[in-house]
Short mmCIF file of C-alpha atoms and ligand atoms in Angstrom, two decimals:
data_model
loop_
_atom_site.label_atom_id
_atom_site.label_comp_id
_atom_site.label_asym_id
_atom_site.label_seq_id
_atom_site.Cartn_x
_atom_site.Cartn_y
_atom_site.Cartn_z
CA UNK W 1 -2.36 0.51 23.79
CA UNK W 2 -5.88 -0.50 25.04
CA UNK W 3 -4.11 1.31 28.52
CA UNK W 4 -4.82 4.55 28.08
CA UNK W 5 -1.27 5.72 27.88
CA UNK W 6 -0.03 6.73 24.22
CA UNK W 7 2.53 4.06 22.86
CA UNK W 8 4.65 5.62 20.43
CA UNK W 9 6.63 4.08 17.60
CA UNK W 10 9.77 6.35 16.22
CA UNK W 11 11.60 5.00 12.91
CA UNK W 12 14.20 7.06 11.66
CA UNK W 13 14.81 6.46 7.64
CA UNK W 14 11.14 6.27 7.02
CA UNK W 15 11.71 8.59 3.78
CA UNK W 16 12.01 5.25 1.87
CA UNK W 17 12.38 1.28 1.68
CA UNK W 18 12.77 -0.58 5.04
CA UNK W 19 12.11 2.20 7.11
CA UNK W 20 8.95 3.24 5.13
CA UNK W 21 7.70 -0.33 5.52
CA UNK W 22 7.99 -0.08 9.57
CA UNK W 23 5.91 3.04 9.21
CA UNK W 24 3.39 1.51 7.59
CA UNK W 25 3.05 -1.64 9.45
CA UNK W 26 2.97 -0.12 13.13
CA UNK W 27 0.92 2.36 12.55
CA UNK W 28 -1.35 -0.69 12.20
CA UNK W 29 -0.52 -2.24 15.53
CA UNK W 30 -2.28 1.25 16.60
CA UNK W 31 0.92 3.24 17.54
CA UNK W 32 0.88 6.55 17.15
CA UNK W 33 4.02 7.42 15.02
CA UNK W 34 6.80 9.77 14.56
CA UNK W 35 8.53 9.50 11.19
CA UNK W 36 12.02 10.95 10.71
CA UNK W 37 14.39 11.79 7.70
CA UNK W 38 16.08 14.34 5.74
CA UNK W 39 13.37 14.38 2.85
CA UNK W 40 10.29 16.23 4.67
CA UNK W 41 8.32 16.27 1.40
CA UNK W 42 8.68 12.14 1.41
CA UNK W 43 7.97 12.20 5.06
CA UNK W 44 4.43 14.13 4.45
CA UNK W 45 3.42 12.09 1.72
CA UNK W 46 3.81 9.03 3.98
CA UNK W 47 2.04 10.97 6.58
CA UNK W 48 -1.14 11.49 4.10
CA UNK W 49 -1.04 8.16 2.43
CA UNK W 50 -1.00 6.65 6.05
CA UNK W 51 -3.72 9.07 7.18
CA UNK W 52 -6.15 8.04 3.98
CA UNK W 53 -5.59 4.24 4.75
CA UNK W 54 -5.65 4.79 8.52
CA UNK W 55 -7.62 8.48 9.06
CA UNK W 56 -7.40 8.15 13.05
CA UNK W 57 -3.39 7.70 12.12
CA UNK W 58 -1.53 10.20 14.17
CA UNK W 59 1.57 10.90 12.33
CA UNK W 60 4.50 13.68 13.63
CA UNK W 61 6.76 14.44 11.15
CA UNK W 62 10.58 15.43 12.25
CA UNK W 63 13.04 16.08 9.74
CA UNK W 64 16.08 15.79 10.91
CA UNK W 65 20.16 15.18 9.15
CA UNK W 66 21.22 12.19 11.62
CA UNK W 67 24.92 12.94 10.09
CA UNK W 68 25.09 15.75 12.18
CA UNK W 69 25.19 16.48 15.89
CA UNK W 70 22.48 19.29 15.50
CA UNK W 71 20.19 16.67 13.77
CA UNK W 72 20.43 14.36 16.28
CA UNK W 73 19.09 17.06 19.00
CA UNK W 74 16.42 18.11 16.88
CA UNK W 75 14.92 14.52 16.55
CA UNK W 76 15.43 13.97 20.39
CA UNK W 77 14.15 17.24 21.42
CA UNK W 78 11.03 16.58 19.10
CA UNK W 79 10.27 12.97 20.28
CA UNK W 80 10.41 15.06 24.25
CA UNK W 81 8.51 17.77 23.05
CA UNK W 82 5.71 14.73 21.31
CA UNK W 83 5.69 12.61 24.68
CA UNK W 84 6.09 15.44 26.86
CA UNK W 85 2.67 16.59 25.33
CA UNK W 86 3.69 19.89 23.71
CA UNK W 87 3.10 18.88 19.72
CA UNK W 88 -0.01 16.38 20.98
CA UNK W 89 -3.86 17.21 20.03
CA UNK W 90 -4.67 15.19 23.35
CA UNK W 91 -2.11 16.54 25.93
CA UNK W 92 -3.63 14.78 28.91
CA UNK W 93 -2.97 11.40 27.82
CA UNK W 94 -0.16 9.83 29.32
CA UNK W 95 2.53 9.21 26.71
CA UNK W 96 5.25 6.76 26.56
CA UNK W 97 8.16 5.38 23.70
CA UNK W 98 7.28 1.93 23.01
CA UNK W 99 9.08 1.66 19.42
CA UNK W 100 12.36 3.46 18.10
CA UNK W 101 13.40 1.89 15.25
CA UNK W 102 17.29 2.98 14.42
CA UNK W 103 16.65 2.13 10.48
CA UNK W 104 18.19 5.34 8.54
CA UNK W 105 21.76 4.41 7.05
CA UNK W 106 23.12 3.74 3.58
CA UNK W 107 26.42 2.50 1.82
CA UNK W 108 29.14 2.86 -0.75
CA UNK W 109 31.42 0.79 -2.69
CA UNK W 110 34.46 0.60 -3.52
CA UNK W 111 37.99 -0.33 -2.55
CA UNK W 112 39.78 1.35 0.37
CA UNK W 113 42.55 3.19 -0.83
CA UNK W 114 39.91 5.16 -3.46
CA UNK W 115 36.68 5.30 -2.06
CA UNK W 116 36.33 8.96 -0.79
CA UNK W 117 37.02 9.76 3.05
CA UNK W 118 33.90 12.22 3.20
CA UNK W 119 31.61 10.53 1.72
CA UNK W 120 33.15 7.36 4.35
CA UNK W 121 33.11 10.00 7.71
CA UNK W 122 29.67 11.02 6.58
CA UNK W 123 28.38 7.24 6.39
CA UNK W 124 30.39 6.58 9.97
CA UNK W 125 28.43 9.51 11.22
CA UNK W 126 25.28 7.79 10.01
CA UNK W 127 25.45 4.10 10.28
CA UNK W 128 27.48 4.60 13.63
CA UNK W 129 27.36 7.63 16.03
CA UNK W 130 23.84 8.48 15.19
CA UNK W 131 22.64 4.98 15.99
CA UNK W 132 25.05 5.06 19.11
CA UNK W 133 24.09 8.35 20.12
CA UNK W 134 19.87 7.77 20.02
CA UNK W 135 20.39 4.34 21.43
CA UNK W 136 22.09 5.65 24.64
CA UNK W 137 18.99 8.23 24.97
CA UNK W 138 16.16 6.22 23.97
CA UNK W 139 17.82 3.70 26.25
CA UNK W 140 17.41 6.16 29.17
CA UNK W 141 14.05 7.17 28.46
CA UNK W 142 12.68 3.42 28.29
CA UNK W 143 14.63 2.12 31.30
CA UNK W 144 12.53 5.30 33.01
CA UNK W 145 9.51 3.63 31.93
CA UNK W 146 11.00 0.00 32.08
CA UNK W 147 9.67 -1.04 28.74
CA UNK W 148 10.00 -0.37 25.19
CA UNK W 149 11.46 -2.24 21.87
CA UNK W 150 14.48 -0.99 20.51
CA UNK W 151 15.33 -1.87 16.96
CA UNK W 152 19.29 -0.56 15.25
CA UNK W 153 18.61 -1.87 11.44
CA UNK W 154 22.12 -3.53 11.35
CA UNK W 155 23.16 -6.19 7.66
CA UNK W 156 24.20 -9.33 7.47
CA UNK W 157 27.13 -7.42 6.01
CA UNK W 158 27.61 -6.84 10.13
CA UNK W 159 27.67 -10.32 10.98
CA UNK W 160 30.66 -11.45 8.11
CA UNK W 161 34.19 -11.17 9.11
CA UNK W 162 35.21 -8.09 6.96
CA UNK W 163 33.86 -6.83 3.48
CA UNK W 164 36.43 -6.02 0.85
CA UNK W 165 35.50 -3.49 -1.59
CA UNK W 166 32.08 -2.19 0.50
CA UNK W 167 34.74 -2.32 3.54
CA UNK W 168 33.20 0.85 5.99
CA UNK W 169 29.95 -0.55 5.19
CA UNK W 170 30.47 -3.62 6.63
CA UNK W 171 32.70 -2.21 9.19
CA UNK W 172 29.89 0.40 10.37
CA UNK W 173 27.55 -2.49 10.51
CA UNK W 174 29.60 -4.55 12.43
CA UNK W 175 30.04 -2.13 15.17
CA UNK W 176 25.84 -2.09 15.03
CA UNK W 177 25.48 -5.49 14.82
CA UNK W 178 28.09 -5.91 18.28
CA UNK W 179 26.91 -2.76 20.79
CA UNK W 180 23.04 -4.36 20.25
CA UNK W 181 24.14 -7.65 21.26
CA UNK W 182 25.98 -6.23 24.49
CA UNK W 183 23.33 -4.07 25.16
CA UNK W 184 21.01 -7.44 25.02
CA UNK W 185 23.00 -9.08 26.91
CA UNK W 186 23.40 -6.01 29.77
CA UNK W 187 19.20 -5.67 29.94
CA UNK W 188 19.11 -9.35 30.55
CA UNK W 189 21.07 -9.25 33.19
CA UNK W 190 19.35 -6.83 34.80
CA UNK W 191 15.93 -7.84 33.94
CA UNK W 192 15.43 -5.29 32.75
CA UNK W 193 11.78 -4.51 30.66
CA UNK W 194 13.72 -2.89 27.83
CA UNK W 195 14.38 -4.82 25.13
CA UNK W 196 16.71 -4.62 21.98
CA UNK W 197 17.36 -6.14 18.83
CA UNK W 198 19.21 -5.75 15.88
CA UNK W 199 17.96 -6.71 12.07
CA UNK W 200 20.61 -8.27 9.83
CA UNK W 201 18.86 -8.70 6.18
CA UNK W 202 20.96 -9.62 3.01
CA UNK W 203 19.65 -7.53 -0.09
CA UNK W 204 16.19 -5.54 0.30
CA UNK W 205 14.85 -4.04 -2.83
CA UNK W 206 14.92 -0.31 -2.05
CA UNK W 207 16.70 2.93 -3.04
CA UNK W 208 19.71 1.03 -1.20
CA UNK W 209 21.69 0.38 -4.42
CA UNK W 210 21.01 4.07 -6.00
CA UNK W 211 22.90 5.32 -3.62
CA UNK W 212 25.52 3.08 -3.15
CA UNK W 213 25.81 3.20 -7.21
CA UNK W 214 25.52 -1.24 -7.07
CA UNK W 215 23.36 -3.84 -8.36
CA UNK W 216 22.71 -6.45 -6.14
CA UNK W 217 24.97 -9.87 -6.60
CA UNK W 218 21.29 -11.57 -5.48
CA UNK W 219 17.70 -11.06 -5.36
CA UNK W 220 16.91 -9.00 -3.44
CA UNK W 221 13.51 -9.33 -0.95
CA UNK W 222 10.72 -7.30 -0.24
CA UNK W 223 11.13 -4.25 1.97
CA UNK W 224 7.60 -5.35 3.17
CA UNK W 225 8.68 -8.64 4.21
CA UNK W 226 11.88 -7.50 5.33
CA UNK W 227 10.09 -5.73 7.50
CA UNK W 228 7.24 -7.64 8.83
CA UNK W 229 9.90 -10.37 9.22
CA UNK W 230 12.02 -7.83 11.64
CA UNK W 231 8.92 -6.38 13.98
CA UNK W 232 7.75 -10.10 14.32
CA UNK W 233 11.60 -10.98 15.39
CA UNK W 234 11.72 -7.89 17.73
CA UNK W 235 8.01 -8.49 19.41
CA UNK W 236 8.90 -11.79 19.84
CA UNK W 237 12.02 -10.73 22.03
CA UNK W 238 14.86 -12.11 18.98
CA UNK W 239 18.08 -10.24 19.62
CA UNK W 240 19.65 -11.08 15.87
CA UNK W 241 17.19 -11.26 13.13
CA UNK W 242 17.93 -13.00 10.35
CA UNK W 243 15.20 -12.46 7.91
CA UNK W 244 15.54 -15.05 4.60
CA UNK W 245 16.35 -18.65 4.94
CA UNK W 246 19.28 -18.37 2.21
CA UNK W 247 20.74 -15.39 4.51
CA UNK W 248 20.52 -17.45 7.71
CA UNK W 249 22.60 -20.34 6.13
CA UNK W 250 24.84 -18.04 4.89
CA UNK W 251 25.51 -16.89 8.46
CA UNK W 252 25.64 -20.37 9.66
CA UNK W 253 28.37 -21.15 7.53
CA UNK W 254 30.35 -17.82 8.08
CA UNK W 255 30.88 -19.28 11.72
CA UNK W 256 32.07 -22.57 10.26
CA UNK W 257 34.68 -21.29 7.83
CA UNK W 258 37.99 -19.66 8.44
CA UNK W 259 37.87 -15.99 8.64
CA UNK W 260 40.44 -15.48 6.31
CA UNK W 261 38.43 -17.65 3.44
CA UNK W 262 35.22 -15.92 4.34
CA UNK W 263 36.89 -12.99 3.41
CA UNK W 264 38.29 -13.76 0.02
CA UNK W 265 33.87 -15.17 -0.72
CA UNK W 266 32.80 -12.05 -0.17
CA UNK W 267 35.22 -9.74 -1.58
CA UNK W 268 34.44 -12.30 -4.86
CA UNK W 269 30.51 -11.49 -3.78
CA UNK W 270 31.12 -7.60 -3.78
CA UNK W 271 33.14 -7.26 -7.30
CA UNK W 272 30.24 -8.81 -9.15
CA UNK W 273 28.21 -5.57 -7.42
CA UNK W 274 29.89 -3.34 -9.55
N1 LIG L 1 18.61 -2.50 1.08
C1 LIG L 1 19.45 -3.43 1.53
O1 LIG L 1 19.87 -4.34 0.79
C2 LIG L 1 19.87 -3.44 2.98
C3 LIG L 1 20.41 -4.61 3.50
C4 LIG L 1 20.80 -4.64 4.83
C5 LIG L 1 20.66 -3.50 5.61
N2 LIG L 1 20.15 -2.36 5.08
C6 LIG L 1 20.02 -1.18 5.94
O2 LIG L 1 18.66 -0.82 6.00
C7 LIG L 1 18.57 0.57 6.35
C8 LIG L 1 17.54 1.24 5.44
O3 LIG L 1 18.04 1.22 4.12
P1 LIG L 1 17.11 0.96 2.85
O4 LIG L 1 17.54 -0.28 2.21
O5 LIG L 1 15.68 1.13 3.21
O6 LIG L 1 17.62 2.16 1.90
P2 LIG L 1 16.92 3.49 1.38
O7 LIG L 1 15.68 3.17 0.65
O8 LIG L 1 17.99 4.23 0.64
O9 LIG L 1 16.55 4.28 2.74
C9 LIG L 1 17.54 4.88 3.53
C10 LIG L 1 16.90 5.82 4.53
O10 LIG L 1 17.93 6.39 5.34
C11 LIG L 1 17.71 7.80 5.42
N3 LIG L 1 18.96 8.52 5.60
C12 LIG L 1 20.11 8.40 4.88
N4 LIG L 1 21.00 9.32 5.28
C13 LIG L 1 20.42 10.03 6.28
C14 LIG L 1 20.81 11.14 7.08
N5 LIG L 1 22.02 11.74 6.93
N6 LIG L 1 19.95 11.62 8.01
C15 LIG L 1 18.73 11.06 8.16
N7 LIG L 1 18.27 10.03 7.42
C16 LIG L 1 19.11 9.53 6.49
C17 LIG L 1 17.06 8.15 4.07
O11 LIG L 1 16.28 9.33 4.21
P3 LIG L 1 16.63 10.78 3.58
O12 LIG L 1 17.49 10.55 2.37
O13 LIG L 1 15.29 11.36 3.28
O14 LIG L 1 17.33 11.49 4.68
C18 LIG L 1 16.15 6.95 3.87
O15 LIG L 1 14.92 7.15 4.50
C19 LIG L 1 19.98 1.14 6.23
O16 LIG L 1 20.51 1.26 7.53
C20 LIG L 1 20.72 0.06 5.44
O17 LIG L 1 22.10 0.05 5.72
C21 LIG L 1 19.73 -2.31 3.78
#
């Protein structure tokens, strides 16, 4: 950053909770940002609360549906257009991705056989291609510049053997929770200067619940220390953050324990969400 080359920090979700923490916090680690979400009018309100804490804050705004193919173009073809200087007040200074941050997502509940199939595809689309999908490019672009931090915002719903009643949730977040660790495990190999995590926090206190029409079985913590938590995991080269203590035990014991029982805790776990 002190290197005279722009280092910029993407989150996608930053409309709200976890992903409007990230915002906040990196643009303090002097990244330029680019914020992305369906919401724009969320998006510039971030931008100008950021800008009156931080005024030298430079803030791009891309609004963009990840649960659609076009959506995902837009946001890629407007983090090019950013590094490749074209939306830049300073086009002459070398630009690279250091941060993209894979946070937007959200969940339902519900048993299987009547929790509806849209809504479902439309969370798969989400939670799962989109995060697949921006990985692989993002990917590209950093092994170009052989650095970067990639983080997919995964659950410690991801890391449990199955989750009855919230059971595409869990599923989506599985599949997160596995392609980061493989992808780890490929730039390792390689030695590669790319690196990649993915953040598996139990309940956060954001507009999480609205949406998936819950209330949280436990307390929930701070998107703010959910947060700091994660960047501290990801800058410190972690490849499964855990945030809490209680959720870290939790995922101890879920590799102790027969799958099967595991299953019948947290299906008990997920009824008293409803
Ligand atoms: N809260 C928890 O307990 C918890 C626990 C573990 C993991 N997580 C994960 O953390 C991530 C952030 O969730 P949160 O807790 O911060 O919830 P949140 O406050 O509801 O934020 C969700 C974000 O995702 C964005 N989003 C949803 N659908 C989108 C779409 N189709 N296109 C683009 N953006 C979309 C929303 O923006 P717009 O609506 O403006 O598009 C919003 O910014 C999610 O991946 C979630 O699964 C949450």
């Amino acid at each position: 950053m002190g290197s005279g080359i722009k280092t910029y920090a993407v989150v996608t979700g930053a409309s709200s909770g976890i992903g409007r923490e990230f915002a906040g916090q990196l643009v303090l680690t002097g990244r330029p940002l680019i914020i992305s979400a369906r919401r724009g009018d969320r998006l510039h309100e971030l931008k100008g609360e950021i800008q009156s804490k931080v005024p030298s804050a430079e803030v791009a705004v891309i609004e963009a549906d990840l649960g659609m193919k076009d959506g995902i173009d837009e946001l890629l073809s407007g983090i090019n257009s950013v590094l490749d200087n074209g939306e830049r007040s300073d086009p002459y200074t070398p630009a690279r991705l250091g941060v993209f941050i894979n946070c937007a997502g959200f969940g339902l509940c519900g048993s299987f056989d009547r929790s509806d199939v849209e809504r479902e595809t439309a969370m798969i689309d989400v939670n799962v291609t989109a995060v697949h999908v921006l990985t692989k490019q993002v990917l590209k672009i950093m092994e170009r510049q052989n650095s970067g931090y990639i983080l997919n915002v995964a659950s410690s719903a991801g890391l449990f053997p199955a989750g009855p009643f919230m059971a595409t949730y869990y599923a989506s977040k599985a599949y997160v929770a596995s392609l980061t660790q493989a992808i780890a495990e490929e730039l390792r190999e390689k030695g590669s200067g790319v690196h990649i995590s993915c953040l598996c926090p139990g309940p956060v206190d954001t507009e999480f619940n609205d949406v998936a029409n819950v209330k949280f079985a436990l307390r929930g913590m701070t998107a703010k220390d959910c947060a700091k938590a994660a960047l501290k995991g990801l800058f410190g080269g972690k490849v499964v953050i855990v945030p809490t203590l209680r959720m870290k035990a939790a995922v101890f014991f879920v590799r102790l324990l027969p799958r099967g029982l595991m299953t019948r805790i947290v299906a008990a776990q997920q009824k008293k969400k409803f």
